[in-house]
Amino acid sequence: MDILTTFIFMIVIGAVIGAATNHLAIKMLFRPYQPYYLFGKQLPFTPGLIPKRRDEVAKQVGVMVMEHLLTPAGIQKRFESSEAKKEILHTVHQSIDKVAEMDISVGDLFERFGFLKADMKADEWLHQWSDKKLHSLLEKYDQQSLAALLPEEIDHKISSKIPDTADYMIKRGIHYFESEEGKARLGHMIDDFLKERGMLGSMVQMFLGNSSLIDRVHPEIMKFLKNAETKKFLADLLIQEWNKVKRLSLHDLDEKWNVKELVFSVKKQLLSHFSTKLILDKPVGVYVSAVAEDLKTQFAPVLIDKGIKAASTALEGLLSKLQFEEIIREQIELFPLEKMEELVVSISNKELKMITFLGGFLGGLIGAIQAIFVTLI
């Protein structure tokens, strides 16, 4: 064999051995997937490196991800970045627009989530809640005086309106007694008064006559009503009575005029004209569209900022509770080895080929060096 042939032969042999060795080493990272036995003893290098150390690899990958990749500081920084806030805000705006266009009624939406007859239940709850609150308030302030319960502004307004009330009552009295109906009523009152007085009344009727007495009494009554002192007297009387009423406790007012029953009656009448059905029958979009701009410009940014701060604060504890490290380990252990090998090879195909070629190159180089030594020897 001549020198050139020896050189080529040894270089080719070295290159083939180097390339084959590196290729085999790469394959042995994953293969064989299962251990093989001979005469009851496990053959060396079975299974491959990664299948054999799969538990350790899964554990180390979980630790690496949690300690270096999925860290609370990194996630918090991402959440608090302006880009993340813009993305979240954009998503919230889109959600608000979608809800604002919804034609489904509020009641139907409740029914979709399993809340049947929401209007009836809401009305019933409102009645029960208002009764409970009123009972509680009336019991709490039962011994309190009306003066202590009334706000100062309301007390001042009522007191300031008493002179106007007296003036109104006087004017209505004048208007009534100046009418034919009022004059006739006054005549009947005088007639009844005289009848109750027996003989004295009969004598007065005999000498004066009923009509004459009305004609004499009516102008005097009108003078009395139109007198400025009458108005002042009535206003003072109303003020005195109002002051007496204010000194009464809620318990005393209830005993005199059934105030508590009146309060519940007023409450019942007010709620009878109100039903949540009117609210629940309207589309969801009607309510949301009315406040959509406020939700976008005011509510959403504040809510997002507070949500991010709350999430950032609870992030470390949340990640610990979720046990991502354990989840990653379990997923890697359950991941098929064939798929794992295919994934690694597809990602590092070029690099693995270069390693094979490098093995061939180094093998060929070693073969050339050996050929030189053989030739010299």
mmCIF file of N, CA and C in Angstrom, residues 19-95:
data_model
loop_
_atom_site.group_PDB
_atom_site.id
_atom_site.type_symbol
_atom_site.label_atom_id
_atom_site.label_comp_id
_atom_site.label_asym_id
_atom_site.label_seq_id
_atom_site.Cartn_x
_atom_site.Cartn_y
_atom_site.Cartn_z
ATOM 1 N N ALA A 19 -17.085 10.516 13.719
ATOM 2 C CA ALA A 19 -18.471 10.921 13.474
ATOM 3 C C ALA A 19 -19.448 9.918 14.093
ATOM 4 N N ALA A 20 -19.147 8.605 13.907
ATOM 5 C CA ALA A 20 -20.034 7.569 14.452
ATOM 6 C C ALA A 20 -20.074 7.614 15.972
ATOM 7 N N THR A 21 -18.889 7.867 16.577
ATOM 8 C CA THR A 21 -18.824 7.922 18.051
ATOM 9 C C THR A 21 -19.653 9.084 18.581
ATOM 10 N N ASN A 22 -19.521 10.273 17.978
ATOM 11 C CA ASN A 22 -20.302 11.433 18.437
ATOM 12 C C ASN A 22 -21.797 11.232 18.198
ATOM 13 N N HIS A 23 -22.127 10.662 17.039
ATOM 14 C CA HIS A 23 -23.542 10.409 16.743
ATOM 15 C C HIS A 23 -24.126 9.420 17.740
ATOM 16 N N LEU A 24 -23.349 8.376 18.063
ATOM 17 C CA LEU A 24 -23.801 7.395 19.046
ATOM 18 C C LEU A 24 -23.962 8.036 20.421
ATOM 19 N N ALA A 25 -23.026 8.910 20.777
ATOM 20 C CA ALA A 25 -23.103 9.584 22.077
ATOM 21 C C ALA A 25 -24.360 10.445 22.174
ATOM 22 N N ILE A 26 -24.670 11.118 21.055
ATOM 23 C CA ILE A 26 -25.889 11.952 21.037
ATOM 24 C C ILE A 26 -27.120 11.076 21.187
ATOM 25 N N LYS A 27 -27.142 9.972 20.457
ATOM 26 C CA LYS A 27 -28.293 9.070 20.548
ATOM 27 C C LYS A 27 -28.441 8.486 21.942
ATOM 28 N N MET A 28 -27.309 8.241 22.598
ATOM 29 C CA MET A 28 -27.346 7.623 23.928
ATOM 30 C C MET A 28 -27.833 8.582 25.009
ATOM 31 N N LEU A 29 -27.995 9.858 24.651
ATOM 32 C CA LEU A 29 -28.614 10.773 25.613
ATOM 33 C C LEU A 29 -30.037 10.331 25.920
ATOM 34 N N PHE A 30 -30.757 9.800 24.928
ATOM 35 C CA PHE A 30 -32.151 9.393 25.098
ATOM 36 C C PHE A 30 -32.359 7.890 24.978
ATOM 37 N N ARG A 31 -31.532 7.222 24.212
ATOM 38 C CA ARG A 31 -31.782 5.809 23.920
ATOM 39 C C ARG A 31 -30.728 4.914 24.563
ATOM 40 N N PRO A 32 -31.183 3.730 24.897
ATOM 41 C CA PRO A 32 -32.550 3.196 24.802
ATOM 42 C C PRO A 32 -33.449 3.799 25.874
ATOM 43 N N TYR A 33 -34.767 3.767 25.618
ATOM 44 C CA TYR A 33 -35.712 4.355 26.564
ATOM 45 C C TYR A 33 -35.899 3.498 27.812
ATOM 46 N N GLN A 34 -35.717 2.171 27.639
ATOM 47 C CA GLN A 34 -35.917 1.247 28.745
ATOM 48 C C GLN A 34 -34.619 0.487 29.028
ATOM 49 N N PRO A 35 -34.428 0.020 30.253
ATOM 50 C CA PRO A 35 -33.230 -0.782 30.556
ATOM 51 C C PRO A 35 -33.329 -2.177 29.928
ATOM 52 N N TYR A 36 -32.185 -2.713 29.548
ATOM 53 C CA TYR A 36 -32.117 -4.067 28.998
ATOM 54 C C TYR A 36 -31.319 -4.944 29.954
ATOM 55 N N TYR A 37 -31.720 -6.216 30.021
ATOM 56 C CA TYR A 37 -31.099 -7.148 30.976
ATOM 57 C C TYR A 37 -30.540 -8.356 30.219
ATOM 58 N N LEU A 38 -29.442 -8.847 30.758
ATOM 59 C CA LEU A 38 -28.821 -10.059 30.216
ATOM 60 C C LEU A 38 -28.445 -10.956 31.385
ATOM 61 N N PHE A 39 -29.004 -12.153 31.389
ATOM 62 C CA PHE A 39 -28.786 -13.094 32.505
ATOM 63 C C PHE A 39 -29.180 -12.462 33.838
ATOM 64 N N GLY A 40 -30.276 -11.654 33.806
ATOM 65 C CA GLY A 40 -30.776 -11.061 35.045
ATOM 66 C C GLY A 40 -30.037 -9.827 35.489
ATOM 67 N N LYS A 41 -29.021 -9.397 34.731
ATOM 68 C CA LYS A 41 -28.279 -8.192 35.103
ATOM 69 C C LYS A 41 -28.503 -7.102 34.067
ATOM 70 N N GLN A 42 -28.644 -5.863 34.570
ATOM 71 C CA GLN A 42 -28.902 -4.726 33.681
ATOM 72 C C GLN A 42 -27.642 -4.379 32.904
ATOM 73 N N LEU A 43 -27.829 -4.256 31.603
ATOM 74 C CA LEU A 43 -26.698 -3.888 30.753
ATOM 75 C C LEU A 43 -26.308 -2.444 30.991
ATOM 76 N N PRO A 44 -24.987 -2.151 30.930
ATOM 77 C CA PRO A 44 -24.549 -0.762 31.127
ATOM 78 C C PRO A 44 -25.087 0.143 30.011
ATOM 79 N N PHE A 45 -25.235 1.408 30.351
ATOM 80 C CA PHE A 45 -25.707 2.452 29.436
ATOM 81 C C PHE A 45 -27.151 2.221 28.966
ATOM 82 N N THR A 46 -27.891 1.384 29.734
ATOM 83 C CA THR A 46 -29.324 1.218 29.450
ATOM 84 C C THR A 46 -30.081 1.505 30.745
ATOM 85 N N PRO A 47 -31.093 2.339 30.747
ATOM 86 C CA PRO A 47 -31.508 3.162 29.606
ATOM 87 C C PRO A 47 -30.523 4.304 29.347
ATOM 88 N N GLY A 48 -30.894 5.219 28.405
ATOM 89 C CA GLY A 48 -30.031 6.334 28.087
ATOM 90 C C GLY A 48 -29.879 7.291 29.255
ATOM 91 N N LEU A 49 -29.013 8.289 29.072
ATOM 92 C CA LEU A 49 -28.689 9.204 30.171
ATOM 93 C C LEU A 49 -29.925 9.936 30.694
ATOM 94 N N ILE A 50 -30.672 10.578 29.808
ATOM 95 C CA ILE A 50 -31.826 11.365 30.246
ATOM 96 C C ILE A 50 -32.925 10.478 30.812
ATOM 97 N N PRO A 51 -33.313 9.359 30.161
ATOM 98 C CA PRO A 51 -34.310 8.485 30.792
ATOM 99 C C PRO A 51 -33.869 7.982 32.166
ATOM 100 N N LYS A 52 -32.563 7.687 32.309
ATOM 101 C CA LYS A 52 -32.055 7.164 33.574
ATOM 102 C C LYS A 52 -32.113 8.218 34.663
ATOM 103 N N ARG A 53 -31.802 9.481 34.302
ATOM 104 C CA ARG A 53 -31.787 10.574 35.270
ATOM 105 C C ARG A 53 -33.043 11.454 35.153
ATOM 106 N N ARG A 54 -34.108 10.865 34.647
ATOM 107 C CA ARG A 54 -35.305 11.654 34.352
ATOM 108 C C ARG A 54 -35.848 12.357 35.596
ATOM 109 N N ASP A 55 -35.917 11.669 36.716
ATOM 110 C CA ASP A 55 -36.428 12.265 37.943
ATOM 111 C C ASP A 55 -35.570 13.449 38.377
ATOM 112 N N GLU A 56 -34.248 13.275 38.329
ATOM 113 C CA GLU A 56 -33.345 14.344 38.735
ATOM 114 C C GLU A 56 -33.439 15.528 37.770
ATOM 115 N N VAL A 57 -33.531 15.215 36.453
ATOM 116 C CA VAL A 57 -33.652 16.286 35.458
ATOM 117 C C VAL A 57 -34.934 17.075 35.686
ATOM 118 N N ALA A 58 -36.047 16.348 35.916
ATOM 119 C CA ALA A 58 -37.336 17.018 36.137
ATOM 120 C C ALA A 58 -37.276 17.920 37.366
ATOM 121 N N LYS A 59 -36.655 17.401 38.438
ATOM 122 C CA LYS A 59 -36.552 18.183 39.661
ATOM 123 C C LYS A 59 -35.686 19.421 39.456
ATOM 124 N N GLN A 60 -34.540 19.257 38.795
ATOM 125 C CA GLN A 60 -33.628 20.369 38.577
ATOM 126 C C GLN A 60 -34.227 21.420 37.638
ATOM 127 N N VAL A 61 -34.971 20.953 36.618
ATOM 128 C CA VAL A 61 -35.631 21.908 35.714
ATOM 129 C C VAL A 61 -36.672 22.717 36.481
ATOM 130 N N GLY A 62 -37.453 22.050 37.350
ATOM 131 C CA GLY A 62 -38.432 22.753 38.173
ATOM 132 C C GLY A 62 -37.791 23.788 39.063
ATOM 133 N N VAL A 63 -36.681 23.403 39.703
ATOM 134 C CA VAL A 63 -35.962 24.338 40.572
ATOM 135 C C VAL A 63 -35.417 25.515 39.764
ATOM 136 N N MET A 64 -34.834 25.217 38.591
ATOM 137 C CA MET A 64 -34.261 26.268 37.756
ATOM 138 C C MET A 64 -35.333 27.257 37.293
ATOM 139 N N VAL A 65 -36.493 26.722 36.875
ATOM 140 C CA VAL A 65 -37.568 27.594 36.400
ATOM 141 C C VAL A 65 -38.059 28.494 37.521
ATOM 142 N N MET A 66 -38.249 27.934 38.710
ATOM 143 C CA MET A 66 -38.791 28.718 39.821
ATOM 144 C C MET A 66 -37.781 29.700 40.389
ATOM 145 N N GLU A 67 -36.497 29.320 40.409
ATOM 146 C CA GLU A 67 -35.482 30.183 41.036
ATOM 147 C C GLU A 67 -34.881 31.201 40.082
ATOM 148 N N HIS A 68 -34.943 30.923 38.781
ATOM 149 C CA HIS A 68 -34.259 31.817 37.844
ATOM 150 C C HIS A 68 -35.154 32.362 36.732
ATOM 151 N N LEU A 69 -36.245 31.657 36.418
ATOM 152 C CA LEU A 69 -37.093 32.118 35.312
ATOM 153 C C LEU A 69 -38.417 32.684 35.818
ATOM 154 N N LEU A 70 -39.198 31.845 36.527
ATOM 155 C CA LEU A 70 -40.518 32.264 36.997
ATOM 156 C C LEU A 70 -40.414 32.819 38.416
ATOM 157 N N THR A 71 -39.687 33.919 38.573
ATOM 158 C CA THR A 71 -39.474 34.504 39.899
ATOM 159 C C THR A 71 -40.530 35.571 40.180
ATOM 160 N N PRO A 72 -40.905 35.758 41.459
ATOM 161 C CA PRO A 72 -41.875 36.812 41.794
ATOM 162 C C PRO A 72 -41.415 38.185 41.339
ATOM 163 N N ALA A 73 -40.096 38.458 41.490
ATOM 164 C CA ALA A 73 -39.576 39.768 41.092
ATOM 165 C C ALA A 73 -39.726 39.985 39.589
ATOM 166 N N GLY A 74 -39.428 38.942 38.812
ATOM 167 C CA GLY A 74 -39.543 39.059 37.356
ATOM 168 C C GLY A 74 -40.979 39.246 36.911
ATOM 169 N N ILE A 75 -41.890 38.462 37.491
ATOM 170 C CA ILE A 75 -43.307 38.583 37.129
ATOM 171 C C ILE A 75 -43.857 39.933 37.561
ATOM 172 N N GLN A 76 -43.458 40.372 38.767
ATOM 173 C CA GLN A 76 -43.914 41.667 39.267
ATOM 174 C C GLN A 76 -43.434 42.802 38.369
ATOM 175 N N LYS A 77 -42.178 42.724 37.943
ATOM 176 C CA LYS A 77 -41.632 43.736 37.047
ATOM 177 C C LYS A 77 -42.389 43.767 35.734
ATOM 178 N N ARG A 78 -42.749 42.587 35.241
ATOM 179 C CA ARG A 78 -43.506 42.509 33.989
ATOM 180 C C ARG A 78 -44.897 43.102 34.154
ATOM 181 N N PHE A 79 -45.553 42.773 35.261
ATOM 182 C CA PHE A 79 -46.885 43.295 35.518
ATOM 183 C C PHE A 79 -46.894 44.823 35.627
ATOM 184 N N GLU A 80 -45.874 45.358 36.299
ATOM 185 C CA GLU A 80 -45.837 46.788 36.576
ATOM 186 C C GLU A 80 -45.268 47.610 35.428
ATOM 187 N N SER A 81 -44.846 46.969 34.364
ATOM 188 C CA SER A 81 -44.330 47.716 33.212
ATOM 189 C C SER A 81 -45.477 48.431 32.499
ATOM 190 N N SER A 82 -45.162 49.549 31.863
ATOM 191 C CA SER A 82 -46.184 50.333 31.177
ATOM 192 C C SER A 82 -46.810 49.547 30.029
ATOM 193 N N GLU A 83 -46.011 48.694 29.363
ATOM 194 C CA GLU A 83 -46.541 47.899 28.258
ATOM 195 C C GLU A 83 -47.606 46.923 28.749
ATOM 196 N N ALA A 84 -47.318 46.275 29.872
ATOM 197 C CA ALA A 84 -48.290 45.320 30.418
ATOM 198 C C ALA A 84 -49.580 46.032 30.822
ATOM 199 N N LYS A 85 -49.437 47.212 31.440
ATOM 200 C CA LYS A 85 -50.625 47.966 31.844
ATOM 201 C C LYS A 85 -51.450 48.375 30.629
ATOM 202 N N LYS A 86 -50.764 48.785 29.568
ATOM 203 C CA LYS A 86 -51.480 49.160 28.343
ATOM 204 C C LYS A 86 -52.231 47.968 27.756
ATOM 205 N N GLU A 87 -51.584 46.803 27.761
ATOM 206 C CA GLU A 87 -52.239 45.603 27.230
ATOM 207 C C GLU A 87 -53.464 45.238 28.064
ATOM 208 N N ILE A 88 -53.311 45.282 29.377
ATOM 209 C CA ILE A 88 -54.439 44.945 30.257
ATOM 210 C C ILE A 88 -55.558 45.956 30.078
ATOM 211 N N LEU A 89 -55.199 47.254 30.019
ATOM 212 C CA LEU A 89 -56.210 48.302 29.852
ATOM 213 C C LEU A 89 -56.937 48.158 28.517
ATOM 214 N N HIS A 90 -56.198 47.816 27.478
ATOM 215 C CA HIS A 90 -56.816 47.616 26.164
ATOM 216 C C HIS A 90 -57.802 46.450 26.216
ATOM 217 N N THR A 91 -57.421 45.372 26.886
ATOM 218 C CA THR A 91 -58.309 44.212 27.023
ATOM 219 C C THR A 91 -59.564 44.572 27.814
ATOM 220 N N VAL A 92 -59.396 45.353 28.881
ATOM 221 C CA VAL A 92 -60.544 45.775 29.692
ATOM 222 C C VAL A 92 -61.478 46.656 28.868
ATOM 223 N N HIS A 93 -60.914 47.579 28.077
ATOM 224 C CA HIS A 93 -61.732 48.444 27.224
ATOM 225 C C HIS A 93 -62.539 47.624 26.224
ATOM 226 N N GLN A 94 -61.906 46.622 25.629
ATOM 227 C CA GLN A 94 -62.620 45.760 24.688
ATOM 228 C C GLN A 94 -63.767 45.022 25.380
ATOM 229 N N SER A 95 -63.512 44.555 26.604
ATOM 230 C CA SER A 95 -64.561 43.845 27.358
ATOM 231 C C SER A 95 -65.728 44.770 27.678
#
